Amino acid sequence: MECISRMPTSRLRFEAYRSDDKRLNFLPFYGRRSGGDSKMLCMDAAGHTVLCDAAGLSVMPAPCLNEPKVDSPVSFSITRTNVETPNRADALYVLDRFVTSRNSFNFEALMFGEKTWDWVRLPPPPYVNNPAYNSTSIQSYTLLADGSTICISSPRHSLVGTYCFDTISCKWSKAGRWALPLYGRAEHVPELGNLWFGMADNSPHNFSALDLSNLDGAPKLLQDWQDLDPPEDWVQMRCSLLYLGAGKFCITKFFNIGDPDTEDNTTAAVLTGVEVLCGVSGGEVVHGGSSELQMIKHKSFISYDGIQCVL
C-alpha cells in the first residue's frame, strides 16, 4: 500500500463567520427573460455573499460586497442586452433601502467581468447630495416596461419623490416629487393589461393594480382588492408579493400574533394565492384595461416556522 507522506495544499476552505449580527438576506438573481429562475444570492450582515442554484443543487462563493447593506435591501436582477455571452448577461443590482451620503457604496451591481463575478460601484440617487436631505427609506420599487430602468419611490410624507435609474446609461432622472402609492416591490405583468401589480402603501396593504407606462404625473391605483381578512388583534409587520406567472401571485404577510400584555412576540407568516383574470366579453378574453380585471382568491397557508422571505 502506497503511503502519502504529505497532503497537498488546500485550494478552498470554508469557515464559519463569527458575528453577533446573524442577519441574512436572500435576493432573487435571475432575469425575467433569462429562464434561470432558480438562482438566489445569500448575503450576511458583513457583506459576504454566496450564489445558490436551487435547481442545480449547487453553491458557488461570490465576491464580498464593497460595503454591507442594511436589512432587506432593494434588488433587481436584469438581463443585459449589450452583453455578447448570454450566460453572462444577468446582473444583480443592489441598493441600500436607507441611502446616505456617508456611504460611497449605497448602490452596487454584481456583474460577470472578463473572468469572474465582480461588484461594480454605481452612482447613488442624486437626492443624497442635497444638504437638506434626511435619511429616508425607499418604500416602493419596480422595474419599468423596458426591462432596464429601475424606479424607486419614497414614502408619501417625504419630499424625496420618485426617481428612475437607466441601467444602460447608468444615469438617474427624477420622475416627480410625488410617491408611488405602493409598498415594497411591484411586478410588471404585460399579459394582464400591461399593468403593474403590488401592495398598496396604506394599511392593510391590499393587493393592487396600477399603470406605470407613463410617469409624467402621479399614478393612481386602478384596482384595490382585499386579499386577506386577519383577526383584529393581529399586528401586520410587513408584506411582499411574488409573481408566479400565468396571472398567479403569492402574497406573503407577516404578523405579530403574540399577547402585548405579556410581551409575547410570536410571529406568523400567511401565504395567500391569488389569480387575476382578464374579463370575458362575448366568449372572448378582453385585454388592455383595468376594469375588466377580476381577482380570484385561492387558499391561504399560515406558518409559525420563522419564514423570512418568499422568492
CSV table of C-alpha atoms in Angstrom, one decimal:
chain,number,residue,atom,x,y,z
A,1,MET,CA,0.0,0.0,0.0
A,2,GLU,CA,1.4,3.4,-1.0
A,3,CYS,CA,1.5,6.0,1.7
A,4,ILE,CA,1.1,9.7,1.2
A,5,SER,CA,3.8,11.5,3.1
A,6,ARG,CA,2.3,15.0,2.8
A,7,MET,CA,-1.2,16.2,2.0
A,8,PRO,CA,-1.4,18.8,-0.9
A,9,THR,CA,-2.2,22.4,0.0
A,10,SER,CA,-5.9,23.0,0.2
A,11,ARG,CA,-7.5,25.2,-2.5
A,12,LEU,CA,-10.7,26.1,-0.7
A,13,ARG,CA,-11.6,26.4,2.9
A,14,PHE,CA,-15.0,27.0,4.5
A,15,GLU,CA,-15.0,28.7,7.9
A,16,ALA,CA,-18.0,30.0,9.9
A,17,TYR,CA,-18.1,33.8,10.2
A,18,ARG,CA,-18.4,34.8,13.8
A,19,SER,CA,-20.6,37.8,14.4
A,20,ASP,CA,-23.3,39.0,16.8
A,21,ASP,CA,-25.4,40.0,13.8
A,22,LYS,CA,-26.9,36.8,12.4
A,23,ARG,CA,-29.0,38.6,9.8
A,24,LEU,CA,-29.2,37.0,6.3
A,25,ASN,CA,-30.8,38.4,3.2
A,26,PHE,CA,-31.8,36.3,0.2
A,27,LEU,CA,-32.1,38.1,-3.2
A,28,PRO,CA,-33.5,36.5,-6.4
A,29,PHE,CA,-30.8,36.5,-9.1
A,30,TYR,CA,-32.4,35.8,-12.4
A,31,GLY,CA,-33.6,38.0,-15.3
A,32,ARG,CA,-37.3,37.7,-16.0
A,33,ARG,CA,-36.4,36.8,-19.6
A,34,SER,CA,-33.5,34.5,-18.9
A,35,GLY,CA,-35.4,31.5,-17.7
A,36,GLY,CA,-32.9,30.7,-15.0
A,37,ASP,CA,-35.4,31.2,-12.2
A,38,SER,CA,-33.7,29.2,-9.5
A,39,LYS,CA,-30.7,31.3,-8.6
A,40,MET,CA,-30.5,33.4,-5.5
A,41,LEU,CA,-27.8,35.4,-3.7
A,42,CYS,CA,-27.4,35.0,0.0
A,43,MET,CA,-25.7,37.8,1.9
A,44,ASP,CA,-24.9,38.2,5.6
A,45,ALA,CA,-24.6,41.3,7.7
A,46,ALA,CA,-20.9,41.7,7.0
A,47,GLY,CA,-21.4,41.7,3.2
A,48,HIS,CA,-20.2,38.1,2.5
A,49,THR,CA,-22.2,36.5,-0.4
A,50,VAL,CA,-22.9,33.1,-1.7
A,51,LEU,CA,-24.7,32.3,-5.0
A,52,CYS,CA,-27.1,29.3,-4.7
A,53,ASP,CA,-28.8,27.4,-7.5
A,54,ALA,CA,-31.8,25.5,-6.2
A,55,ALA,CA,-32.4,23.6,-9.4
A,56,GLY,CA,-28.8,22.7,-9.9
A,57,LEU,CA,-28.3,21.9,-6.2
A,58,SER,CA,-25.1,23.9,-6.3
A,59,VAL,CA,-23.5,26.6,-4.2
A,60,MET,CA,-20.8,29.0,-5.5
A,61,PRO,CA,-18.8,31.5,-3.5
A,62,ALA,CA,-19.3,35.1,-4.7
A,63,PRO,CA,-17.2,38.2,-4.0
A,64,CYS,CA,-18.0,40.3,-0.9
A,65,LEU,CA,-19.9,43.5,-1.3
A,66,ASN,CA,-17.8,46.6,-1.2
A,67,GLU,CA,-20.0,47.8,1.7
A,68,PRO,CA,-22.5,45.7,3.7
A,69,LYS,CA,-26.2,46.6,3.2
A,70,VAL,CA,-28.9,47.1,5.8
A,71,ASP,CA,-31.7,44.6,6.2
A,72,SER,CA,-33.9,43.9,3.2
A,73,PRO,CA,-32.1,45.9,0.5
A,74,VAL,CA,-33.7,46.8,-2.8
A,75,SER,CA,-32.6,44.4,-5.5
A,76,PHE,CA,-33.2,43.8,-9.2
A,77,SER,CA,-32.0,41.1,-11.5
A,78,ILE,CA,-31.7,42.4,-15.0
A,79,THR,CA,-30.7,40.7,-18.2
A,80,ARG,CA,-28.3,43.0,-20.0
A,81,THR,CA,-28.8,43.2,-23.8
A,82,ASN,CA,-25.4,44.7,-24.5
A,83,VAL,CA,-23.5,41.5,-23.5
A,84,GLU,CA,-22.4,39.1,-26.2
A,85,THR,CA,-22.3,36.0,-24.0
A,86,PRO,CA,-25.9,35.1,-22.9
A,87,ASN,CA,-24.8,33.2,-19.7
A,88,ARG,CA,-23.0,36.3,-18.5
A,89,ALA,CA,-25.8,38.7,-19.2
A,90,ASP,CA,-27.6,38.6,-15.8
A,91,ALA,CA,-26.6,41.3,-13.4
A,92,LEU,CA,-27.9,41.9,-9.9
A,93,TYR,CA,-28.4,45.5,-8.8
A,94,VAL,CA,-28.5,46.0,-5.0
A,95,LEU,CA,-29.4,49.4,-3.4
A,96,ASP,CA,-29.5,50.2,0.3
A,97,ARG,CA,-33.0,50.8,1.5
A,98,PHE,CA,-31.7,53.8,3.5
A,99,VAL,CA,-29.4,55.7,1.2
A,100,THR,CA,-26.9,58.0,3.0
A,101,SER,CA,-24.2,60.4,1.7
A,102,ARG,CA,-21.7,58.9,4.2
A,103,ASN,CA,-21.7,55.6,2.3
A,104,SER,CA,-19.8,55.5,-1.0
A,105,PHE,CA,-21.3,52.1,-2.0
A,106,ASN,CA,-25.0,52.6,-1.4
A,107,PHE,CA,-25.6,51.2,-4.9
A,108,GLU,CA,-23.7,48.2,-6.4
A,109,ALA,CA,-24.2,45.6,-9.2
A,110,LEU,CA,-22.9,42.1,-9.4
A,111,MET,CA,-21.7,41.5,-12.9
A,112,PHE,CA,-19.6,39.0,-14.7
A,113,GLY,CA,-16.4,40.6,-15.9
A,114,GLU,CA,-13.7,39.1,-18.1
A,115,LYS,CA,-13.1,36.0,-15.9
A,116,THR,CA,-15.2,36.2,-12.8
A,117,TRP,CA,-18.1,37.9,-10.9
A,118,ASP,CA,-17.3,41.4,-9.5
A,119,TRP,CA,-19.3,44.1,-7.6
A,120,VAL,CA,-19.4,47.3,-9.6
A,121,ARG,CA,-19.9,50.7,-7.8
A,122,LEU,CA,-22.8,52.7,-9.2
A,123,PRO,CA,-23.9,56.3,-8.6
A,124,PRO,CA,-26.3,56.8,-5.7
A,125,PRO,CA,-29.7,58.6,-6.2
A,126,PRO,CA,-28.9,62.3,-6.6
A,127,TYR,CA,-31.1,63.4,-3.7
A,128,VAL,CA,-28.5,62.1,-1.2
A,129,ASN,CA,-26.3,65.1,-2.2
A,130,ASN,CA,-29.0,67.6,-1.1
A,131,PRO,CA,-27.9,69.3,2.2
A,132,ALA,CA,-31.5,69.3,3.3
A,133,TYR,CA,-31.8,65.5,2.8
A,134,ASN,CA,-32.6,63.4,5.9
A,135,SER,CA,-32.2,59.6,5.6
A,136,THR,CA,-35.4,58.3,4.1
A,137,SER,CA,-36.3,54.8,3.3
A,138,ILE,CA,-37.1,53.5,-0.2
A,139,GLN,CA,-40.7,52.4,0.3
A,140,SER,CA,-41.6,51.0,-3.1
A,141,TYR,CA,-39.7,50.0,-6.2
A,142,THR,CA,-40.2,48.3,-9.6
A,143,LEU,CA,-38.7,47.6,-13.0
A,144,LEU,CA,-40.3,49.6,-15.9
A,145,ALA,CA,-41.6,48.1,-19.1
A,146,ASP,CA,-38.3,48.4,-21.0
A,147,GLY,CA,-36.8,45.8,-18.6
A,148,SER,CA,-33.7,48.0,-17.9
A,149,THR,CA,-35.0,51.0,-16.0
A,150,ILE,CA,-35.2,50.8,-12.2
A,151,CYS,CA,-37.8,53.0,-10.4
A,152,ILE,CA,-37.7,53.8,-6.7
A,153,SER,CA,-40.0,55.9,-4.6
A,154,SER,CA,-40.1,57.4,-1.1
A,155,PRO,CA,-43.0,57.4,1.4
A,156,ARG,CA,-45.8,59.9,0.7
A,157,HIS,CA,-44.9,62.1,3.7
A,158,SER,CA,-41.3,62.5,2.3
A,159,LEU,CA,-40.4,65.2,-0.2
A,160,VAL,CA,-37.9,63.0,-2.0
A,161,GLY,CA,-40.4,61.7,-4.6
A,162,THR,CA,-39.7,59.2,-7.3
A,163,TYR,CA,-36.5,58.5,-9.3
A,164,CYS,CA,-35.5,56.3,-12.2
A,165,PHE,CA,-32.1,54.7,-13.0
A,166,ASP,CA,-31.2,53.7,-16.5
A,167,THR,CA,-29.0,50.6,-16.2
A,168,ILE,CA,-27.7,51.1,-19.8
A,169,SER,CA,-26.5,54.7,-19.4
A,170,CYS,CA,-26.0,54.4,-15.6
A,171,LYS,CA,-27.8,57.7,-15.1
A,172,TRP,CA,-30.5,58.9,-12.7
A,173,SER,CA,-33.5,61.0,-13.6
A,174,LYS,CA,-36.3,62.4,-11.4
A,175,ALA,CA,-39.8,61.4,-12.3
A,176,GLY,CA,-41.5,63.8,-9.9
A,177,ARG,CA,-42.0,64.9,-6.3
A,178,TRP,CA,-44.9,62.5,-5.9
A,179,ALA,CA,-44.6,59.0,-4.5
A,180,LEU,CA,-45.9,55.7,-5.9
A,181,PRO,CA,-49.0,54.5,-4.0
A,182,LEU,CA,-47.2,51.2,-3.3
A,183,TYR,CA,-45.4,49.3,-0.5
A,184,GLY,CA,-42.4,47.1,-1.5
A,185,ARG,CA,-41.8,45.6,-4.9
A,186,ALA,CA,-44.3,45.9,-7.8
A,187,GLU,CA,-44.3,43.5,-10.7
A,188,HIS,CA,-44.9,44.4,-14.4
A,189,VAL,CA,-47.3,41.9,-16.0
A,190,PRO,CA,-47.7,42.6,-19.7
A,191,GLU,CA,-50.3,39.8,-20.2
A,192,LEU,CA,-52.6,41.4,-17.7
A,193,GLY,CA,-53.5,44.7,-19.4
A,194,ASN,CA,-49.8,45.8,-19.4
A,195,LEU,CA,-50.2,46.8,-15.8
A,196,TRP,CA,-48.1,46.7,-12.6
A,197,PHE,CA,-49.2,44.7,-9.5
A,198,GLY,CA,-48.1,45.3,-5.9
A,199,MET,CA,-49.3,46.0,-2.4
A,200,ALA,CA,-51.0,49.4,-1.6
A,201,ASP,CA,-49.0,51.7,0.6
A,202,ASN,CA,-51.8,52.2,3.1
A,203,SER,CA,-52.7,49.7,5.8
A,204,PRO,CA,-53.6,46.8,5.4
A,205,HIS,CA,-51.6,46.8,2.2
A,206,ASN,CA,-54.2,45.4,-0.1
A,207,PHE,CA,-53.3,43.7,-3.4
A,208,SER,CA,-53.4,46.4,-6.1
A,209,ALA,CA,-53.0,47.2,-9.8
A,210,LEU,CA,-51.8,50.4,-11.5
A,211,ASP,CA,-50.4,51.7,-14.8
A,212,LEU,CA,-46.8,52.9,-14.7
A,213,SER,CA,-46.4,53.2,-18.5
A,214,ASN,CA,-46.4,57.0,-18.2
A,215,LEU,CA,-44.7,58.7,-15.3
A,216,ASP,CA,-45.5,62.3,-16.3
A,217,GLY,CA,-47.8,62.5,-13.3
A,218,ALA,CA,-48.6,60.8,-10.0
A,219,PRO,CA,-50.1,57.4,-10.9
A,220,LYS,CA,-53.2,56.2,-9.0
A,221,LEU,CA,-54.4,52.7,-8.1
A,222,LEU,CA,-56.7,51.2,-10.6
A,223,GLN,CA,-57.7,48.2,-8.5
A,224,ASP,CA,-57.5,47.6,-4.8
A,225,TRP,CA,-58.5,44.1,-3.7
A,226,GLN,CA,-58.7,42.8,-0.2
A,227,ASP,CA,-56.6,39.7,-0.2
A,228,LEU,CA,-56.8,38.7,3.5
A,229,ASP,CA,-59.0,39.3,6.5
A,230,PRO,CA,-56.9,38.6,9.6
A,231,PRO,CA,-58.1,38.6,13.2
A,232,GLU,CA,-58.3,42.1,14.7
A,233,ASP,CA,-55.6,41.6,17.3
A,234,TRP,CA,-53.0,40.6,14.7
A,235,VAL,CA,-50.5,43.3,14.0
A,236,GLN,CA,-49.1,43.3,10.5
A,237,MET,CA,-45.4,43.9,10.3
A,238,ARG,CA,-44.5,43.7,6.6
A,239,CYS,CA,-45.7,42.0,3.3
A,240,SER,CA,-44.3,41.0,-0.1
A,241,LEU,CA,-45.6,39.9,-3.5
A,242,LEU,CA,-44.2,37.2,-5.8
A,243,TYR,CA,-45.4,36.8,-9.4
A,244,LEU,CA,-45.7,33.1,-10.4
A,245,GLY,CA,-46.7,33.5,-14.0
A,246,ALA,CA,-50.0,32.9,-15.8
A,247,GLY,CA,-51.7,35.6,-13.8
A,248,LYS,CA,-51.0,33.9,-10.5
A,249,PHE,CA,-49.4,35.6,-7.4
A,250,CYS,CA,-48.3,34.6,-4.0
A,251,ILE,CA,-48.8,37.3,-1.3
A,252,THR,CA,-46.9,36.9,2.0
A,253,LYS,CA,-47.9,38.9,5.1
A,254,PHE,CA,-46.1,38.8,8.4
A,255,PHE,CA,-47.9,39.3,11.6
A,256,ASN,CA,-47.2,39.7,15.3
A,257,ILE,CA,-49.8,37.5,16.9
A,258,GLY,CA,-48.5,37.5,20.5
A,259,ASP,CA,-50.1,38.9,23.6
A,260,PRO,CA,-48.9,42.5,24.1
A,261,ASP,CA,-49.6,42.3,27.8
A,262,THR,CA,-47.1,39.5,28.2
A,263,GLU,CA,-44.5,40.8,25.7
A,264,ASP,CA,-45.1,37.7,23.6
A,265,ASN,CA,-43.6,38.3,20.2
A,266,THR,CA,-44.9,35.3,18.4
A,267,THR,CA,-44.9,35.8,14.6
A,268,ALA,CA,-46.8,34.2,11.8
A,269,ALA,CA,-46.4,34.3,8.1
A,270,VAL,CA,-49.6,33.9,6.0
A,271,LEU,CA,-49.1,32.9,2.3
A,272,THR,CA,-52.1,33.6,0.1
A,273,GLY,CA,-52.5,32.5,-3.5
A,274,VAL,CA,-54.5,34.8,-5.8
A,275,GLU,CA,-55.2,34.8,-9.5
A,276,VAL,CA,-56.0,37.7,-11.8
A,277,LEU,CA,-58.1,37.2,-14.9
A,278,CYS,CA,-59.0,39.5,-17.7
A,279,GLY,CA,-62.7,40.0,-18.4
A,280,VAL,CA,-64.7,38.0,-20.9
A,281,SER,CA,-67.0,39.6,-23.4
A,282,GLY,CA,-68.9,37.6,-26.0
A,283,GLY,CA,-66.9,34.5,-25.0
A,284,GLU,CA,-63.6,36.1,-25.7
A,285,VAL,CA,-61.0,37.4,-23.3
A,286,VAL,CA,-60.8,41.2,-23.1
A,287,HIS,CA,-57.3,42.8,-22.7
A,288,GLY,CA,-55.9,46.3,-22.2
A,289,GLY,CA,-58.0,47.7,-19.3
A,290,SER,CA,-58.2,47.5,-15.5
A,291,SER,CA,-62.0,47.5,-15.4
A,292,GLU,CA,-62.1,44.0,-16.9
A,293,LEU,CA,-59.7,42.5,-14.3
A,294,GLN,CA,-61.0,40.1,-11.8
A,295,MET,CA,-59.2,38.7,-8.7
A,296,ILE,CA,-59.8,35.2,-7.6
A,297,LYS,CA,-58.6,34.3,-4.1
A,298,HIS,CA,-57.4,30.8,-3.6
A,299,LYS,CA,-56.3,29.2,-0.3
A,300,SER,CA,-54.2,30.8,2.4
A,301,PHE,CA,-51.5,28.9,4.4
A,302,ILE,CA,-50.2,30.0,7.8
A,303,SER,CA,-46.7,29.2,9.1
A,304,TYR,CA,-45.1,29.6,12.5
A,305,ASP,CA,-41.7,28.3,11.4
A,306,GLY,CA,-40.0,31.6,11.1
A,307,ILE,CA,-40.2,32.2,7.3
A,308,GLN,CA,-38.1,35.2,6.4
A,309,CYS,CA,-38.9,35.7,2.8
A,310,VAL,CA,-40.5,34.0,-0.2
A,311,LEU,CA,-38.7,34.1,-3.5
